CSV table of C-alpha atoms and ligand atoms in Angstrom, one decimal:
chain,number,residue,atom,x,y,z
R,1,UNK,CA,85.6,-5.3,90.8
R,2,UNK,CA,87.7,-6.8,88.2
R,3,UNK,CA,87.6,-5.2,84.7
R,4,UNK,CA,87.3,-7.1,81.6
R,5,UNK,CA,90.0,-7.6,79.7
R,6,UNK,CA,90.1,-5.4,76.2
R,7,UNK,CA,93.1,-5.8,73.1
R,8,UNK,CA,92.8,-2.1,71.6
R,9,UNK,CA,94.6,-2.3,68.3
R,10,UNK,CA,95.8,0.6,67.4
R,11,UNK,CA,96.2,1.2,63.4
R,12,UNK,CA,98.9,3.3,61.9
R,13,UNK,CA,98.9,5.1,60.3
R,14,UNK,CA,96.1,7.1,61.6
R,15,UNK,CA,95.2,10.9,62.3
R,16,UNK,CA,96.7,13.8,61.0
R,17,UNK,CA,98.0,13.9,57.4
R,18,UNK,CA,100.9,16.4,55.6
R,19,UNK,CA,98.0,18.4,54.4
R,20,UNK,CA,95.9,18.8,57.5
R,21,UNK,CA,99.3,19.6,59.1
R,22,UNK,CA,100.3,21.9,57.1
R,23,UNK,CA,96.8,23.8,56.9
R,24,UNK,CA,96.5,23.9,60.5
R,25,UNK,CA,99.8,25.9,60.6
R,26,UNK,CA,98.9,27.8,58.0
R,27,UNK,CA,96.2,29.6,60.1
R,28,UNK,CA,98.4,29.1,63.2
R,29,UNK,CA,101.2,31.5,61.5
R,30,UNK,CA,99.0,33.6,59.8
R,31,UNK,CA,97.8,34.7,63.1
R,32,UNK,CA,101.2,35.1,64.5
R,33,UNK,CA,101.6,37.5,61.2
R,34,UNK,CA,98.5,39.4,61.5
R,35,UNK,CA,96.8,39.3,64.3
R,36,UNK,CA,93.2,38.6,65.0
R,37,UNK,CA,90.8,38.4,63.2
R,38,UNK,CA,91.9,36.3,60.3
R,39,UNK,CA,89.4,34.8,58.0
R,40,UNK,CA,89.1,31.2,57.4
R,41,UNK,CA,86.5,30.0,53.8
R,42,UNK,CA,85.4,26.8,55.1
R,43,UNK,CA,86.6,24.4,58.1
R,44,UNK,CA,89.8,24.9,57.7
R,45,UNK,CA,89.8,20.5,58.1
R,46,UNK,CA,86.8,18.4,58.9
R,47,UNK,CA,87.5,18.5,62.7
R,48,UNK,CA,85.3,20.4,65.0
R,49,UNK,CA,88.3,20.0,67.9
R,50,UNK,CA,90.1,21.8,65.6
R,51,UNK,CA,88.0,24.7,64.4
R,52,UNK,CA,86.5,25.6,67.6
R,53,UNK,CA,90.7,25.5,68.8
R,54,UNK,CA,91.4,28.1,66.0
R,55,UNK,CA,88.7,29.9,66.3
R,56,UNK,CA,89.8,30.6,70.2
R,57,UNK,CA,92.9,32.1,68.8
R,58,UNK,CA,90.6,34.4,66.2
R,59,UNK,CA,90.1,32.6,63.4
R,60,UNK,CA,86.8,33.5,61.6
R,61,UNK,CA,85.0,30.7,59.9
R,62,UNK,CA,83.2,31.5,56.8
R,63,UNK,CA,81.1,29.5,54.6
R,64,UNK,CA,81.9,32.3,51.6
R,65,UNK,CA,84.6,34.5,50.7
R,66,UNK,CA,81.5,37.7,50.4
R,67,UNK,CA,81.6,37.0,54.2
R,68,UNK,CA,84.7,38.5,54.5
R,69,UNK,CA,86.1,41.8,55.2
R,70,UNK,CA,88.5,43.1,52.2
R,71,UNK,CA,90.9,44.3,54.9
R,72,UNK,CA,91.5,41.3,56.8
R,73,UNK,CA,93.4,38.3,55.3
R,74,UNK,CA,91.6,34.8,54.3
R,75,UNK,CA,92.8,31.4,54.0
R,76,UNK,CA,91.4,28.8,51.7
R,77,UNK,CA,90.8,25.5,53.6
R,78,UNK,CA,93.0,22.4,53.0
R,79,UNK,CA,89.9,20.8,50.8
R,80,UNK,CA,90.5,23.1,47.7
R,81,UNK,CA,88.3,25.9,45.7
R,82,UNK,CA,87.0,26.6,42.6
R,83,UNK,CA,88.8,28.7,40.3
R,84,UNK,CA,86.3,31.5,40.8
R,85,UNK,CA,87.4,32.1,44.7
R,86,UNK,CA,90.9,32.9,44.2
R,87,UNK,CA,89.9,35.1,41.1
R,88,UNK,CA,87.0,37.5,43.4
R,89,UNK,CA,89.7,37.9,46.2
R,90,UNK,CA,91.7,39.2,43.7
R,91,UNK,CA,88.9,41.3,42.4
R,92,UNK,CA,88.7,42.8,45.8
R,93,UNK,CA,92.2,43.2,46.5
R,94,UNK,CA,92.5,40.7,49.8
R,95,UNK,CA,95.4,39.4,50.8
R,96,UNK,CA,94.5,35.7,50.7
R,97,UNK,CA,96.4,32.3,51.9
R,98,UNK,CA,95.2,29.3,50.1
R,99,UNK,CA,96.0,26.1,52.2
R,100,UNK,CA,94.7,23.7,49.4
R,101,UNK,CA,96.7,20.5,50.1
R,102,UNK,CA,99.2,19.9,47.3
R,103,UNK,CA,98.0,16.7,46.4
R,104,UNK,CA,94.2,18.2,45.7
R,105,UNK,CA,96.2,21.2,44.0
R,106,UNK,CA,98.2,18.1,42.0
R,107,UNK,CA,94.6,17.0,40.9
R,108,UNK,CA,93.3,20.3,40.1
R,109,UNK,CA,96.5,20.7,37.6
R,110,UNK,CA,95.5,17.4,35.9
R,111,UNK,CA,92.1,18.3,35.2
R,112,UNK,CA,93.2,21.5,33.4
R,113,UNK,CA,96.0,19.9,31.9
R,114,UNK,CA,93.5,17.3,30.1
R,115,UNK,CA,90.8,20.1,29.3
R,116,UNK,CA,93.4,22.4,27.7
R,117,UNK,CA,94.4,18.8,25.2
R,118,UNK,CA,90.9,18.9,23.9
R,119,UNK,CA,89.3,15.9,26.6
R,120,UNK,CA,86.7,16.3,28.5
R,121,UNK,CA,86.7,15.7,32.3
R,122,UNK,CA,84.8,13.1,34.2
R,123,UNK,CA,85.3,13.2,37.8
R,124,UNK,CA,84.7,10.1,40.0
R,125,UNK,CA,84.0,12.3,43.6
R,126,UNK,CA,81.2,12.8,46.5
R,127,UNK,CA,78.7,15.2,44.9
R,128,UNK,CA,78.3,18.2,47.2
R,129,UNK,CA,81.9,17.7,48.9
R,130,UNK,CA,83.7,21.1,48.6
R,131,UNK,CA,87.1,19.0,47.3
R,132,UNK,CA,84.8,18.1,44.4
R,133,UNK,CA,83.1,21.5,44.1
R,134,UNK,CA,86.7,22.7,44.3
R,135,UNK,CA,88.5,20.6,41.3
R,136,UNK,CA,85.1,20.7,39.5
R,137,UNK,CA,85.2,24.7,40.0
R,138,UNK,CA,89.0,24.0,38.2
R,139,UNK,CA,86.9,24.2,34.6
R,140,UNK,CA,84.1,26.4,33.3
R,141,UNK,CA,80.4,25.3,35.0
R,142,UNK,CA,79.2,22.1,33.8
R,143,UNK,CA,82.7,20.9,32.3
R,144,UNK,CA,83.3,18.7,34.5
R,145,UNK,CA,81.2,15.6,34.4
R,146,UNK,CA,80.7,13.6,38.0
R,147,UNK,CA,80.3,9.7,38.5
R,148,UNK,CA,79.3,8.7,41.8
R,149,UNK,CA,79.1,5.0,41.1
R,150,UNK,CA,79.2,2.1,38.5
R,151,UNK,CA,75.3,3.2,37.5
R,152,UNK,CA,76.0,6.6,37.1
R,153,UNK,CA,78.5,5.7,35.0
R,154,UNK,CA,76.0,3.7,32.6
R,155,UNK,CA,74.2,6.5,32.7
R,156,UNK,CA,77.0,9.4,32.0
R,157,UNK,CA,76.5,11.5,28.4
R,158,UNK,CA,79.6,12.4,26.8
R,159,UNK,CA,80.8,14.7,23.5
R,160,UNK,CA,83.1,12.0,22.4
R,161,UNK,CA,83.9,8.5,24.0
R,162,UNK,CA,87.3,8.9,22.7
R,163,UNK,CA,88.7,12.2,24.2
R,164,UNK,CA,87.9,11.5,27.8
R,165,UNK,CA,89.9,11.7,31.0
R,166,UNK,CA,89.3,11.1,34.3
R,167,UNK,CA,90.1,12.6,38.2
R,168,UNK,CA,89.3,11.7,41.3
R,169,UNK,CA,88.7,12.9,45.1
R,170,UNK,CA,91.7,12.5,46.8
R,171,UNK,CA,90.0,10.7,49.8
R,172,UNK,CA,87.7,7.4,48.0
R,173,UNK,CA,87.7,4.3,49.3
R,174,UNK,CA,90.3,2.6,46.7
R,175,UNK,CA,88.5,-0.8,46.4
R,176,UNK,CA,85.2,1.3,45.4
R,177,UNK,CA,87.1,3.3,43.5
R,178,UNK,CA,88.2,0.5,41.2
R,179,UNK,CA,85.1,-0.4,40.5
R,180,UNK,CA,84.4,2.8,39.3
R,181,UNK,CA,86.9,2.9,37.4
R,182,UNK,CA,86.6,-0.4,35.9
R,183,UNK,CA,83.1,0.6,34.4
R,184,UNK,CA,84.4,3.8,33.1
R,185,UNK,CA,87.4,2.0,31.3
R,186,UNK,CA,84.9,-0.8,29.9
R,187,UNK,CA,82.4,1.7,28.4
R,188,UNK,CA,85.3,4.2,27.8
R,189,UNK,CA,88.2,2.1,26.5
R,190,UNK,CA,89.9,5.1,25.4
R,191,UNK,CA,89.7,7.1,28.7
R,192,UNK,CA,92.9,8.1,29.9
R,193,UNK,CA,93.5,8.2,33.9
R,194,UNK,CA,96.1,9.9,36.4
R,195,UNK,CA,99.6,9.8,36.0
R,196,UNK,CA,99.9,8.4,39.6
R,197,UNK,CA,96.6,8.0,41.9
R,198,UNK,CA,94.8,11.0,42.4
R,199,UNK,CA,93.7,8.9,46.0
R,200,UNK,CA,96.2,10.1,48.1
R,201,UNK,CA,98.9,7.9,50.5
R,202,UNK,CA,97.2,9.2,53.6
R,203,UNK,CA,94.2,7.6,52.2
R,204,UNK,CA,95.5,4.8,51.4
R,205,UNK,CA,97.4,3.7,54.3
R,206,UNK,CA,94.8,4.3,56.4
R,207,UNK,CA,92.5,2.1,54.9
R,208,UNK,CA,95.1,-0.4,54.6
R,209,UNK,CA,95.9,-0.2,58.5
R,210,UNK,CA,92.1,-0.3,59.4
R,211,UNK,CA,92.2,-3.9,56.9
R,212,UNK,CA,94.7,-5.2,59.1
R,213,UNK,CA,92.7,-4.5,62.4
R,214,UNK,CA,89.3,-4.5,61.3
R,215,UNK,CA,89.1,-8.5,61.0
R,216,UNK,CA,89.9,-9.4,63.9
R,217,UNK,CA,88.4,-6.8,66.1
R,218,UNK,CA,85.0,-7.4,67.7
R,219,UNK,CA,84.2,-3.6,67.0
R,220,UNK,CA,86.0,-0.7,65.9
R,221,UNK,CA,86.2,2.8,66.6
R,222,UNK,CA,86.8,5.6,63.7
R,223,UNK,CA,87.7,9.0,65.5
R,224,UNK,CA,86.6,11.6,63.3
R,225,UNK,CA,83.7,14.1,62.2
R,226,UNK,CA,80.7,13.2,60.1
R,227,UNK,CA,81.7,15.3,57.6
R,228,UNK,CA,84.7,14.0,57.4
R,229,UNK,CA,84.7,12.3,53.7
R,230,UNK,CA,88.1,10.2,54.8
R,231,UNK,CA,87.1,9.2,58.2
R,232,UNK,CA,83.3,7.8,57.0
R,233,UNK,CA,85.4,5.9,53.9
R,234,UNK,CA,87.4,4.2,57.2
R,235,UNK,CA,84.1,3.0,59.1
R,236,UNK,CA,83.1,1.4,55.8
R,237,UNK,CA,86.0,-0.1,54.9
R,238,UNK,CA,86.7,-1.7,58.4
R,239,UNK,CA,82.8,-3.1,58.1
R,240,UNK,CA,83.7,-4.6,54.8
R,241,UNK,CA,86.6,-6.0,55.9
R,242,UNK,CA,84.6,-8.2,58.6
R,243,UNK,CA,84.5,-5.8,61.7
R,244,UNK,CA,80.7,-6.5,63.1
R,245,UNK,CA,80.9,-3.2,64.9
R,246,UNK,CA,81.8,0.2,63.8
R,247,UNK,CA,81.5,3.4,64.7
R,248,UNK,CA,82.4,7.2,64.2
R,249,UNK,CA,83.1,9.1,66.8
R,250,UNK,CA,84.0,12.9,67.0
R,251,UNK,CA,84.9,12.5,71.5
R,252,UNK,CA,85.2,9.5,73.8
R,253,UNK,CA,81.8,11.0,74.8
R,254,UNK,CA,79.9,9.7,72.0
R,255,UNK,CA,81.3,6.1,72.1
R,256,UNK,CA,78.0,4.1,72.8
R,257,UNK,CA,79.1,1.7,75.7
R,258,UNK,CA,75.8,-0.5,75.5
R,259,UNK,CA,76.7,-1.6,71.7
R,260,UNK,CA,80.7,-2.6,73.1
R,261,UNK,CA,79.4,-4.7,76.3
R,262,UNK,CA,81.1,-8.2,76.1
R,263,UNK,CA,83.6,-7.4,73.6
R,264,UNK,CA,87.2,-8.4,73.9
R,265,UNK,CA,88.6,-6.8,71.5
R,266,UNK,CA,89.3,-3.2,69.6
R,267,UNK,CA,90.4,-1.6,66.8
R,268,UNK,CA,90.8,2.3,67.0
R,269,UNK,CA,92.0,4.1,64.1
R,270,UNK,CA,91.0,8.0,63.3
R,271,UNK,CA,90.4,10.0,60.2
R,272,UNK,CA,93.4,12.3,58.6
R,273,UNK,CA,91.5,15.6,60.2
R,274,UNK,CA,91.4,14.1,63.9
R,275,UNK,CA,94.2,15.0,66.3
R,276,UNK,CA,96.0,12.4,68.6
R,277,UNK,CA,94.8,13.9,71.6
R,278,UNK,CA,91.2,12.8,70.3
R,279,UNK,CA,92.3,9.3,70.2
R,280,UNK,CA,94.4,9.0,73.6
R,281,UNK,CA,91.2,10.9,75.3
R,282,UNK,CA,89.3,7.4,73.5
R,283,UNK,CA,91.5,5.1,74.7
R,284,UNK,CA,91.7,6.7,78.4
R,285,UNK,CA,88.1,5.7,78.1
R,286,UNK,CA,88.5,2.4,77.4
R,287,UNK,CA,90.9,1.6,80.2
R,288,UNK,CA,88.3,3.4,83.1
R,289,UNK,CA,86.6,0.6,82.1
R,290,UNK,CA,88.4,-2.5,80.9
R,291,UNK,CA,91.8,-3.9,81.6
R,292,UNK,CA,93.4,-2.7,78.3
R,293,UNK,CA,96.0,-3.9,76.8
R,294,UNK,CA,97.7,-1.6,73.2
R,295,UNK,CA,99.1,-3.6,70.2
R,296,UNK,CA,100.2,-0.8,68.0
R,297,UNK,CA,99.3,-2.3,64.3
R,298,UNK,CA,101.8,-0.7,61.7
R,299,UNK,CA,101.1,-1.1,58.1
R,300,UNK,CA,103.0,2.1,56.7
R,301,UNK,CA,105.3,4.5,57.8
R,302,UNK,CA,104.8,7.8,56.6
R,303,UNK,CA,107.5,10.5,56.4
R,304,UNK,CA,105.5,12.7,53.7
R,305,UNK,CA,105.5,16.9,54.7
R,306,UNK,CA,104.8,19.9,53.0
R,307,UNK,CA,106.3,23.6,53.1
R,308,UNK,CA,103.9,25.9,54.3
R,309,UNK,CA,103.5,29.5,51.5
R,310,UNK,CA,106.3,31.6,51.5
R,311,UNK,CA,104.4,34.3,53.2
R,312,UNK,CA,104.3,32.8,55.9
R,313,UNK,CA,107.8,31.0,56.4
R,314,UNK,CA,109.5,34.2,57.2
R,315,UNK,CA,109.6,34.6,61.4
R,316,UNK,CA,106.2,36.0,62.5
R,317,UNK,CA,107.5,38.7,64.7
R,318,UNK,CA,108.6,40.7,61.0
R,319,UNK,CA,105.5,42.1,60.2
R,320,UNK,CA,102.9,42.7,62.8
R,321,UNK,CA,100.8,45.3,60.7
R,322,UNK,CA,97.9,44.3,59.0
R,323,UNK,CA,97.6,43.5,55.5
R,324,UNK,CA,97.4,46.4,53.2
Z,401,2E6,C1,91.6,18.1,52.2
Z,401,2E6,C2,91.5,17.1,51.3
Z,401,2E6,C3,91.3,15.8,51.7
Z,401,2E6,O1,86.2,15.4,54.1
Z,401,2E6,P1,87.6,15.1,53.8
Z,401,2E6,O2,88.1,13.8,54.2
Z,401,2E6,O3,87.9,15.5,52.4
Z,401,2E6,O4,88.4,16.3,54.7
Z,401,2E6,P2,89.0,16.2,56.1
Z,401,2E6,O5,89.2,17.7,56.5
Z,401,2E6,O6,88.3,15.4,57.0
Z,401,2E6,O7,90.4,15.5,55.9
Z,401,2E6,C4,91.6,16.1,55.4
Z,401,2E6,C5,91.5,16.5,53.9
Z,401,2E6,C6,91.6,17.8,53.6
Z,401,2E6,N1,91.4,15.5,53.0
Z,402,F3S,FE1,96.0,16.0,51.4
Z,402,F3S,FE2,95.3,13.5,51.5
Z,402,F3S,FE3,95.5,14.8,53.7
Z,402,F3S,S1,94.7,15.0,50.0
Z,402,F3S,S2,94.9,16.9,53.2
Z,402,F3S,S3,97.2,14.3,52.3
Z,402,F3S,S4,94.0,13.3,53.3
């Protein structure tokens, strides 16, 4: 039998950012440098792939740091913690790695920065998200003021409308994010923003690639994990943009076949946390059953990396022994 014929567009940029990179190695080397087990506060990124990948080298996922031995070595995870972390690994004398992307780090300065000037902080983030619990943590408990959306903006109560300043998650959807912002600037016109976008280029340009697909796609396909703040901003954005059909999914496993009969065409992007081999295992899928043809769609090139910490650049064969 004959197989359908099927246009997968593929967006780029898609998949792994400089931060998941980088916090992925961060483990990776640590574990060269100490050995098994090394603690990890958090999902290291939103990726189950990935954690369960780890975790077969001996990584040890924690929801809190008290879950952690004193004598073994913790990493914090790419999203970001509160001030208070840092500060009772210290208390206990760990030897601790945080793998905080810069650009959340870059945010968490801000919000200090503005605080320390006298303003107080409104942050426009998903409540319950650790990157907002993390740059929230940034200032003493209930500082930091959050906005979900243009109502909760009406409803915000402030010590003075005219020392205010605002931060953001680094992973919004931008056109939602406007809006926000446009209510908080026309009941705040004195509120003072970030120096440059606290959304960050990997964000960005993925939602910008999916806007390219997404319109003329019959359905499209987000690899990534539900908790996976960035990757559940793509599906929505690619729906807005005039896709009919969306979808998240973590493996081509979950891909629901019934809901893509007839289709001719796909878009396939996947969420900054999700590797490549998650998306080629999706589109090995598609061509088992349909006669598939890739159109790459590029909307940015990235080049952005970043350093991993200093105690872990040195070669990991120099110190074997255990953290004191
Ligand atoms: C850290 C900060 C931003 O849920 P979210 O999208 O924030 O996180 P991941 O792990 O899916 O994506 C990477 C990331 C890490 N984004
Ligand atoms: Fe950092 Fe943005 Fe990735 S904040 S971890 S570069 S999604």
């Amino acid at each position: 039998m004959t197989k359908p014929a099927l246009t997968l567009y593929l967006a780029a940029p898609r998949g792994f950012c400089a931060g998941v990179d980088r916090a992925i190695k961060i483990v990776e080397l640590a574990l060269e440098k100490w050995g098994a087990p090394v603690y990890v506060r958090h999902e290291i990124v939103h990726n189950k792939f990935v954690v369960d990948g780890l975790r077969a080298k001996g990584a040890v996922f924690v929801e809190e740091l008290e879950e952690c031995p004193e004598d073994r070595p913790v990493i914090f995870s790419a999203h970001g913690v509160p001030k208070s972390v840092p500060a009772a690994a210290e208390a206990r004398q760990m030897v601790y790695v945080d793998a905080t992307c810069p650009l959340v780090s870059k945010v968490h300065i801000e919000a200090q920065r503005h605080a320390e000037q006298g303003l107080q902080m409104i942050m426009i983030g998903h409540k319950g998200h650790p990157e907002t619990i993390g740059t929230m943590g940034q200032l003493p408990a209930g500082e930091v003021l959050l906005v979900e959306t243009p109502e909760d903006v009406a409803q915000v109560e402030v010590r003075d409308p005219q020392r205010l300043a605002y931060v953001t998650q680094t992973t919004l959807s931008v056109d939602d994010t406007k809006g926000i912002v446009a209510a908080l600037e026309a009941r705040f016109p004195a509120i003072i923003g970030p120096h440059k976008e606290d959304i960050c280029y990997a964000t960005t340009n993925r939602q910008e690639a999916v806007k390219a697909v997404a319109p003329k796609s019959d359905a499209m396909l987000v690899v990534g994990a539900p908790n996976s703040s960035n990757s559940r901003r793509l599906v929505e954005v690619g729906a807005k943009a005039g896709c009919q059909y969306t979808q998240l999914v973590q493996r081509a496993e979950n891909i629901d076949w019934r809901a893509l009969e007839g289709i001719s065409s796909v878009a396939i992007t996947a969420g900054a946390s999700a590797p490549e081999l998650l998306v080629n295992e999706v589109i090995d899928a598609f061509r088992v059953r349909f006669d598939v043809s890739v159109e790459v769609v590029e909307t940015a090139v990235e080049r952005v990396e970043f350093k991993v910490p200093r105690v872990l650049r040195q070669s990991a064969d120099t110190s074997t022994a255990p953290p004191a």
